[in-house]
Amino acid sequence: MQYWDPRIEDLPKEAIQRMQYKLLKNLVCRLYSFSSFYHDRMKEQHVHPDDIRELSDVQKLPFMFKRDLRDNYPNKIFTASEEELVRYHVSSGTTGKPTVVGYTQNDINTWSTSIARGLTSIGLGRGDVIQVSYGYGLFTGGLGMHYGAERIGATVLPTSVGNTERQIELMQDLGVTAIACTPSYLLHIGEVAEKMGVDIKKDTKLRAGILGAEPWTDKMRNRIENWLGIKAYDIYGTSELSGPMFTDCSEQTGAHIWADIALMEIVDPKTGESLEPGEKGELTITMLQKEALPMVRYRIGDISIIDDEVCACGRAHPRIKRIQGRVDDMLIIRGINVFPSQIEHTLMSIPQVGRHFQIVVERKGALDDMLVRVELTKESFSDKISDLMQIRQSVEHRLRNALNVAVDVELVEPGSLPRFEGKSKKVIDKRSL
Ligand code: DLL
């Protein structure tokens, strides 16, 4: 087993929890003394640093939400001076003001360390060539991965997004062994490669994908792995935490949340009540070492489950299961909660279905209607109406069983749905337009 930071990665659970308590206590004392934002919030909640006597006392602290960043635009709640900042990233908000994140040099170092541990745990290191095809710029994906990959001594190919044919040529010419991008961009790269007559399995040295920034499923992982002949690892993060931060290890059973960097909790999204490991709820994170923009009990809005069993890789740092949706983009169709990930999971287990789909939600009269446009594989796309009818019925049936709600399915030609270089947009919700 390969470790970047054996001293930390190999700690047993009890030592991890002791370390987290110390870090939490320091953070709370620092914020209470030096930040009027956190001081006032804690006072409102009638909690004082003296009340933090054990790790579970984190539950006494007030939550933070994305609106706290928006309301304090651009930097009112930063806890480092402008001279101490070495970088900004900005995430485009879906409504109103964007979110600005500032970083001190230590923040950048912690971020790169987090990625370095993940990349090492999947067997990457010196001699690897890592193509970073996340966007460079205000988005955290490109530069975040870049610094993490350089940290482990790998050679970085900073292609960013776009110009896909060139990306494929460079992948071949420079012997790229790993690519970091969104899963949807990797699908696009795979298809463009096929059109160019390049077989990624045979004609490149690619053996790993570090894929994230958008929801994807284990079924999609299987398809990508079989199709491209690589191992596909999940990477999770959000700009408010820094950016891409936590990856699967070689076991591929969930991203390890490095416990000296982040304290992850799961809460009930409706009541805010703390949930146990194994229970599904909203990820809530406290960044234990962040200097410029510490987040305390930040309600990320992503739905997942914490697995705190020691991993088969030997590490006791907790893992999160795949993100199953967002608190806020969970679709409610005729009163039933539907996550796009459930739809992907079902579609990807149907062999005639290709890798791309689109969900369109509309309100017809008082009722919500959901249409799922599904690309067929080249092999199953046929001129015979009766064949297509049969596939459509079977896909509708499978979706209805999985989601408990009726779904219309439209089968479309392979290659006809939009492709994406960054995060894909799989849901068109016309109800909110
Ligand atoms: O997407 C940071 C990132 C870059 C992560 C590159 C991984 C790789 P934001 O633009 O702030 O930051 O978006 C964060 O994207 O709250 C999730 O809803 C979603 N997301 C990110 N990674 C995953 C993942 C970056 N692996 C939001 N699975 C998060 C599912 C993900 N959803």
XYZ file of C-alpha atoms and ligand atoms in Angstrom:
465
model
C 0.000 0.000 0.000
C 1.382 3.392 -0.937
C 1.091 6.389 1.368
C 1.907 10.022 0.838
C 1.718 10.898 4.549
C 2.003 7.568 6.406
C 2.150 9.367 9.759
C -1.381 10.700 9.279
C -2.930 8.218 6.855
C -2.095 5.234 8.996
C -3.511 6.558 12.294
C -6.036 4.343 14.073
C -9.565 5.624 14.607
C -9.139 6.724 18.235
C -6.004 8.730 17.419
C -7.801 10.319 14.489
C -10.648 11.413 16.725
C -8.272 12.838 19.339
C -6.483 14.783 16.626
C -9.787 16.073 15.231
C -10.906 17.258 18.651
C -7.693 19.232 19.155
C -7.946 20.825 15.735
C -11.620 21.666 16.255
C -10.995 23.248 19.641
C -8.163 25.385 18.227
C -10.300 26.453 15.297
C -13.264 27.423 17.441
C -11.088 29.408 19.889
C -9.385 31.198 17.018
C -12.631 32.077 15.257
C -14.405 33.169 18.439
C -11.545 35.504 19.309
C -10.674 36.895 15.909
C -13.736 36.835 13.649
C -16.805 38.929 14.347
C -18.861 36.746 11.991
C -18.193 33.504 13.888
C -18.199 35.261 17.271
C -21.682 36.690 16.682
C -23.008 33.433 15.256
C -21.794 31.486 18.261
C -23.233 34.035 20.661
C -26.614 33.838 18.930
C -26.524 30.081 19.418
C -25.377 30.503 23.073
C -22.249 28.489 22.548
C -18.792 29.374 23.827
C -15.437 27.690 23.011
C -15.474 26.318 26.586
C -18.534 24.253 25.620
C -16.479 22.278 23.103
C -15.238 19.520 25.410
C -15.329 16.543 23.065
C -15.573 15.894 19.355
C -19.352 15.413 19.305
C -19.732 18.934 20.750
C -19.287 20.102 17.174
C -23.053 19.590 17.055
C -23.503 22.596 19.338
C -22.033 24.930 16.716
C -24.218 26.863 14.265
C -24.471 25.772 10.632
C -23.183 27.735 7.673
C -24.865 27.846 4.265
C -23.899 29.024 0.806
C -25.994 32.135 1.403
C -23.511 33.175 4.147
C -20.846 33.474 1.470
C -23.170 35.252 -0.906
C -24.406 37.678 1.768
C -20.818 38.498 2.696
C -19.613 38.952 -0.882
C -16.828 39.153 -1.821
C -14.605 38.657 1.235
C -16.279 39.978 4.389
C -15.900 36.716 6.281
C -12.319 35.972 5.249
C -10.126 35.402 8.288
C -6.813 36.260 6.626
C -5.650 39.703 5.569
C -5.344 40.619 1.894
C -1.539 40.445 2.150
C -1.747 36.853 3.284
C -3.871 35.744 0.319
C -2.096 34.085 -2.590
C -5.088 33.125 -4.742
C -8.796 33.575 -5.428
C -11.191 31.175 -7.091
C -14.731 32.137 -7.975
C -17.619 29.789 -8.473
C -20.527 30.881 -10.590
C -23.650 30.932 -8.491
C -26.843 29.753 -10.102
C -28.610 32.726 -8.560
C -27.300 36.149 -7.652
C -23.704 36.791 -6.711
C -20.924 34.292 -7.264
C -18.945 32.845 -4.383
C -15.375 34.039 -3.894
C -12.895 31.780 -2.122
C -9.531 33.104 -0.917
C -6.469 30.999 -0.082
C -3.340 31.584 1.964
C -0.149 29.720 1.050
C -0.927 27.192 3.790
C -4.417 26.696 2.352
C -2.938 25.898 -1.057
C -0.454 23.504 0.587
C -3.181 21.664 2.523
C -5.293 21.404 -0.613
C -2.396 19.979 -2.661
C -1.557 17.571 0.166
C -5.123 16.289 0.208
C -4.968 15.553 -3.530
C -1.421 14.165 -3.268
C -2.574 11.587 -0.708
C -5.436 10.508 -2.971
C -3.318 10.240 -6.112
C -0.666 8.257 -4.239
C -3.310 5.916 -2.848
C -4.354 4.966 -6.387
C -0.795 4.218 -7.346
C 0.198 7.389 -9.182
C 3.532 9.090 -8.629
C 6.828 9.984 -10.294
C 6.952 8.854 -13.900
C 3.202 9.266 -14.392
C 1.924 11.795 -16.883
C -1.342 13.319 -15.675
C -3.479 15.160 -18.186
C -5.550 17.749 -16.369
C -8.635 18.321 -18.487
C -10.633 20.189 -15.881
C -11.068 23.867 -16.684
C -8.202 26.133 -15.615
C -9.117 29.560 -14.325
C -11.706 30.664 -11.835
C -12.994 27.074 -11.562
C -11.015 25.099 -8.993
C -10.710 21.854 -10.965
C -7.743 22.639 -13.232
C -5.362 24.441 -10.882
C -6.378 22.297 -7.906
C -5.516 19.042 -9.644
C -2.454 20.638 -11.198
C -0.836 21.500 -7.855
C -1.770 18.132 -6.335
C -0.319 16.223 -9.284
C 2.901 18.254 -9.275
C 3.192 17.655 -5.548
C 3.576 13.886 -6.082
C 6.236 14.466 -8.719
C 4.077 13.450 -11.663
C 4.409 15.297 -14.965
C 1.375 17.474 -15.587
C -0.123 18.080 -19.010
C -2.396 21.080 -18.403
C -4.731 20.718 -21.382
C -7.759 22.280 -19.648
C -11.009 21.653 -21.533
C -11.719 21.830 -25.250
C -9.880 21.038 -28.474
C -10.595 17.378 -27.891
C -8.779 15.964 -30.921
C -5.593 17.699 -29.828
C -6.078 16.336 -26.311
C -6.187 12.830 -27.763
C -3.097 13.368 -29.906
C -1.163 14.694 -26.921
C -2.388 11.806 -24.792
C -0.799 9.444 -27.301
C 2.343 11.434 -28.056
C 3.257 12.207 -24.451
C 2.347 8.851 -22.969
C -0.398 10.117 -20.656
C -1.099 7.550 -17.919
C -3.930 9.308 -16.070
C -6.558 11.868 -16.959
C -8.456 14.151 -14.610
C -11.754 15.478 -15.967
C -15.501 15.249 -15.549
C -16.912 11.797 -16.330
C -18.971 13.350 -19.120
C -15.895 14.881 -20.725
C -14.138 11.534 -20.614
C -17.123 9.988 -22.419
C -16.803 12.681 -25.056
C -13.045 12.121 -25.355
C -13.687 8.389 -25.789
C -16.180 9.000 -28.567
C -14.010 11.512 -30.397
C -11.097 9.057 -30.126
C -13.245 6.346 -31.729
C -14.092 8.698 -34.594
C -10.382 9.457 -35.043
C -9.681 5.722 -35.178
C -7.810 5.820 -31.849
C -8.458 2.921 -29.506
C -7.732 4.319 -26.041
C -7.272 0.795 -24.715
C -4.605 -0.149 -27.238
C -3.203 3.073 -28.639
C -2.551 4.991 -25.402
C -0.933 4.327 -22.035
C -3.966 5.638 -20.167
C -4.688 3.558 -17.091
C -6.549 5.845 -14.669
C -9.256 8.495 -14.709
C -9.766 10.864 -11.774
C -13.336 11.835 -12.378
C -15.645 14.177 -10.535
C -17.200 17.637 -10.290
C -20.581 16.146 -11.185
C -22.658 13.176 -10.070
C -21.961 9.796 -11.639
C -22.649 6.218 -10.634
C -20.876 2.899 -10.130
C -22.654 1.548 -13.187
C -21.163 4.362 -15.235
C -17.790 3.556 -13.687
C -18.075 -0.049 -14.906
C -18.932 1.078 -18.377
C -16.056 3.553 -18.575
C -13.592 1.009 -17.203
C -14.618 -1.726 -19.628
C -14.805 0.565 -22.598
C -11.532 2.435 -22.129
C -9.556 -0.208 -20.266
C -8.751 2.084 -17.326
C -9.543 2.325 -13.621
C -11.967 5.153 -12.920
C -11.708 6.872 -9.522
C -14.138 9.327 -8.005
C -12.916 12.717 -6.789
C -15.086 14.980 -4.690
C -14.910 18.541 -3.522
C -16.517 21.941 -3.803
C -15.015 25.362 -4.258
C -16.079 26.422 -0.751
C -13.834 23.706 0.731
C -10.983 24.566 -1.692
C -11.886 22.550 -4.802
C -11.304 18.894 -5.729
C -10.044 17.332 -2.494
C -11.036 13.767 -1.690
C -10.623 10.690 -3.876
C -11.304 7.004 -3.859
C -8.325 4.860 -2.894
C -7.355 1.747 -4.840
C -10.366 -0.060 -3.300
C -12.810 2.300 -5.064
C -15.283 2.139 -2.195
C -15.751 5.845 -1.542
C -13.649 8.970 -1.246
C -11.531 9.172 1.919
C -12.191 12.360 3.839
C -8.804 13.141 5.397
C -9.758 13.649 9.011
C -6.974 16.111 9.861
C -8.246 18.336 7.058
C -12.008 17.998 7.374
C -14.569 16.889 9.905
C -17.478 15.429 7.957
C -20.941 15.028 9.453
C -24.245 13.925 7.980
C -27.391 15.762 9.000
C -31.063 15.485 8.206
C -31.557 18.113 5.493
C -34.966 19.116 6.857
C -34.335 19.260 10.615
C -30.530 19.668 10.798
C -30.439 16.779 13.260
C -27.170 14.792 13.268
C -27.336 11.354 11.686
C -25.207 8.284 12.299
C -22.665 6.732 9.925
C -24.575 4.565 7.479
C -27.560 6.917 7.408
C -28.318 8.979 4.340
C -28.415 12.745 4.659
C -26.760 16.046 3.808
C -22.981 16.324 3.971
C -21.892 18.956 6.460
C -18.242 19.824 6.748
C -15.888 21.699 9.034
C -12.566 22.537 7.419
C -10.192 22.103 10.319
C -7.120 23.837 8.910
C -8.405 26.470 6.508
C -6.920 29.886 7.246
C -8.524 32.329 4.837
C -12.051 30.937 4.695
C -12.714 28.327 7.354
C -16.074 26.666 6.945
C -17.724 25.498 10.139
C -20.563 22.986 9.844
C -21.069 24.051 6.254
C -24.191 22.452 4.779
C -22.902 21.431 1.370
C -26.271 20.374 -0.003
C -24.969 17.035 -1.328
C -26.699 13.837 -0.257
C -24.480 10.937 0.778
C -23.663 8.447 3.513
C -20.583 8.303 5.757
C -18.835 4.960 6.035
C -16.608 4.990 9.115
C -15.479 1.349 8.927
C -11.746 0.887 8.443
C -11.216 0.594 4.669
C -9.775 -2.538 3.086
C -6.808 -0.319 2.127
C -6.030 -0.082 5.856
C -6.877 3.579 6.328
C -9.285 4.518 9.117
C -10.119 7.936 7.659
C -13.871 7.877 6.935
C -15.220 7.549 3.434
C -18.268 9.016 1.790
C -20.431 6.974 -0.537
C -21.200 8.363 -3.929
C -23.101 11.625 -3.996
C -26.688 10.617 -4.617
C -28.046 14.034 -5.455
C -28.457 17.519 -4.120
C -30.806 18.699 -1.460
C -31.818 21.415 -3.847
C -31.863 19.706 -7.252
C -33.627 16.641 -6.121
C -36.487 16.434 -8.572
C -39.931 16.060 -7.124
C -42.175 14.446 -9.681
C -45.784 14.090 -8.642
C -44.680 14.221 -5.033
C -42.020 11.583 -5.409
C -38.356 12.387 -4.857
C -36.319 11.460 -7.866
C -32.561 11.777 -8.130
C -30.931 11.900 -11.555
C -28.407 9.361 -10.203
C -31.201 6.768 -9.793
C -32.106 7.270 -13.432
C -28.482 6.910 -14.517
C -28.073 3.781 -12.430
C -31.118 2.170 -14.042
C -30.262 3.208 -17.587
C -26.667 2.036 -17.322
C -27.816 -1.444 -16.418
C -29.711 -1.770 -19.716
C -27.310 -3.025 -22.399
C -29.117 -1.428 -25.378
C -28.811 2.003 -23.806
C -25.798 4.175 -24.707
C -23.883 6.389 -22.319
C -25.851 9.626 -22.732
C -29.267 10.672 -21.566
C -31.221 13.814 -20.789
C -34.084 14.368 -18.380
C -36.775 16.889 -19.281
C -39.365 17.825 -16.672
C -42.479 19.757 -17.606
C -45.728 20.683 -15.970
C -48.738 19.697 -18.014
C -51.819 21.135 -16.346
C -51.346 20.390 -12.665
C -49.167 17.360 -13.198
C -45.440 16.990 -13.618
C -44.301 14.977 -16.585
C -40.860 13.520 -16.908
C -39.378 12.602 -20.236
C -36.094 10.778 -20.420
C -34.285 11.016 -23.749
C -32.045 8.054 -24.126
C -29.314 7.458 -26.690
C -29.164 3.901 -27.928
C -25.916 2.100 -28.604
C -24.896 1.852 -32.257
C -25.598 -1.877 -32.174
C -29.142 -1.576 -30.876
C -30.181 1.368 -33.034
C -32.396 -0.148 -35.697
C -34.690 0.826 -38.562
C -37.328 -1.558 -37.367
C -40.046 0.284 -35.485
C -41.116 -2.862 -33.646
C -37.596 -3.340 -32.218
C -37.464 0.259 -31.056
C -40.946 0.042 -29.517
C -39.904 -2.984 -27.567
C -36.765 -1.319 -26.187
C -38.696 1.805 -25.301
C -41.304 -0.148 -23.388
C -38.700 -2.084 -21.518
C -36.762 1.079 -20.556
C -39.991 2.743 -19.384
C -40.849 -0.306 -17.354
C -37.440 -0.459 -15.690
C -37.523 3.256 -14.860
C -41.035 3.069 -13.443
C -40.039 0.190 -11.193
C -36.920 1.958 -9.980
C -38.460 5.388 -9.398
C -42.053 4.562 -8.487
C -43.266 7.133 -10.938
C -44.274 6.875 -14.582
C -41.710 8.117 -17.044
C -41.931 8.704 -20.789
C -38.939 7.552 -22.743
C -37.791 8.855 -26.112
C -35.105 6.851 -27.851
C -32.669 8.925 -29.846
C -29.865 8.203 -32.291
C -26.367 7.550 -30.931
C -24.419 10.834 -30.827
C -27.484 13.104 -30.979
C -27.646 14.479 -27.411
C -25.422 17.419 -26.417
C -21.879 16.657 -25.222
C -20.119 18.638 -22.478
C -16.534 19.610 -21.742
C -17.114 20.705 -18.163
C -19.977 19.749 -15.920
C -22.797 18.215 -17.917
C -26.346 19.415 -17.732
C -28.494 16.317 -17.665
C -31.700 17.853 -16.339
C -33.828 20.429 -18.113
C -36.492 21.495 -15.670
C -38.953 23.537 -17.665
C -41.127 24.041 -14.590
C -38.657 26.568 -13.226
C -37.975 28.401 -16.481
O -16.817 20.889 -8.780
C -14.785 20.985 -7.466
C -14.280 19.779 -8.156
C -13.484 19.927 -9.288
C -14.539 18.527 -7.686
C -12.970 18.824 -9.942
C -14.041 17.394 -8.321
C -13.260 17.556 -9.443
P -17.942 23.332 -7.491
O -17.958 23.869 -8.873
O -18.044 24.296 -6.347
O -16.611 22.543 -7.215
O -19.122 22.265 -7.398
C -19.296 21.489 -6.262
O -20.260 19.661 -7.544
O -21.302 20.263 -4.190
C -21.386 18.483 -5.859
O -22.761 18.779 -5.970
C -20.769 18.376 -7.250
N -19.665 17.391 -7.235
C -18.344 17.614 -7.159
N -17.672 16.440 -7.202
C -18.601 15.457 -7.282
C -18.554 14.036 -7.355
C -16.168 21.440 -7.909
N -17.403 13.371 -7.366
C -20.472 20.563 -6.440
N -19.738 13.372 -7.402
C -20.622 19.631 -5.242
C -20.911 14.034 -7.389
C -19.876 16.075 -7.297
N -21.016 15.366 -7.345
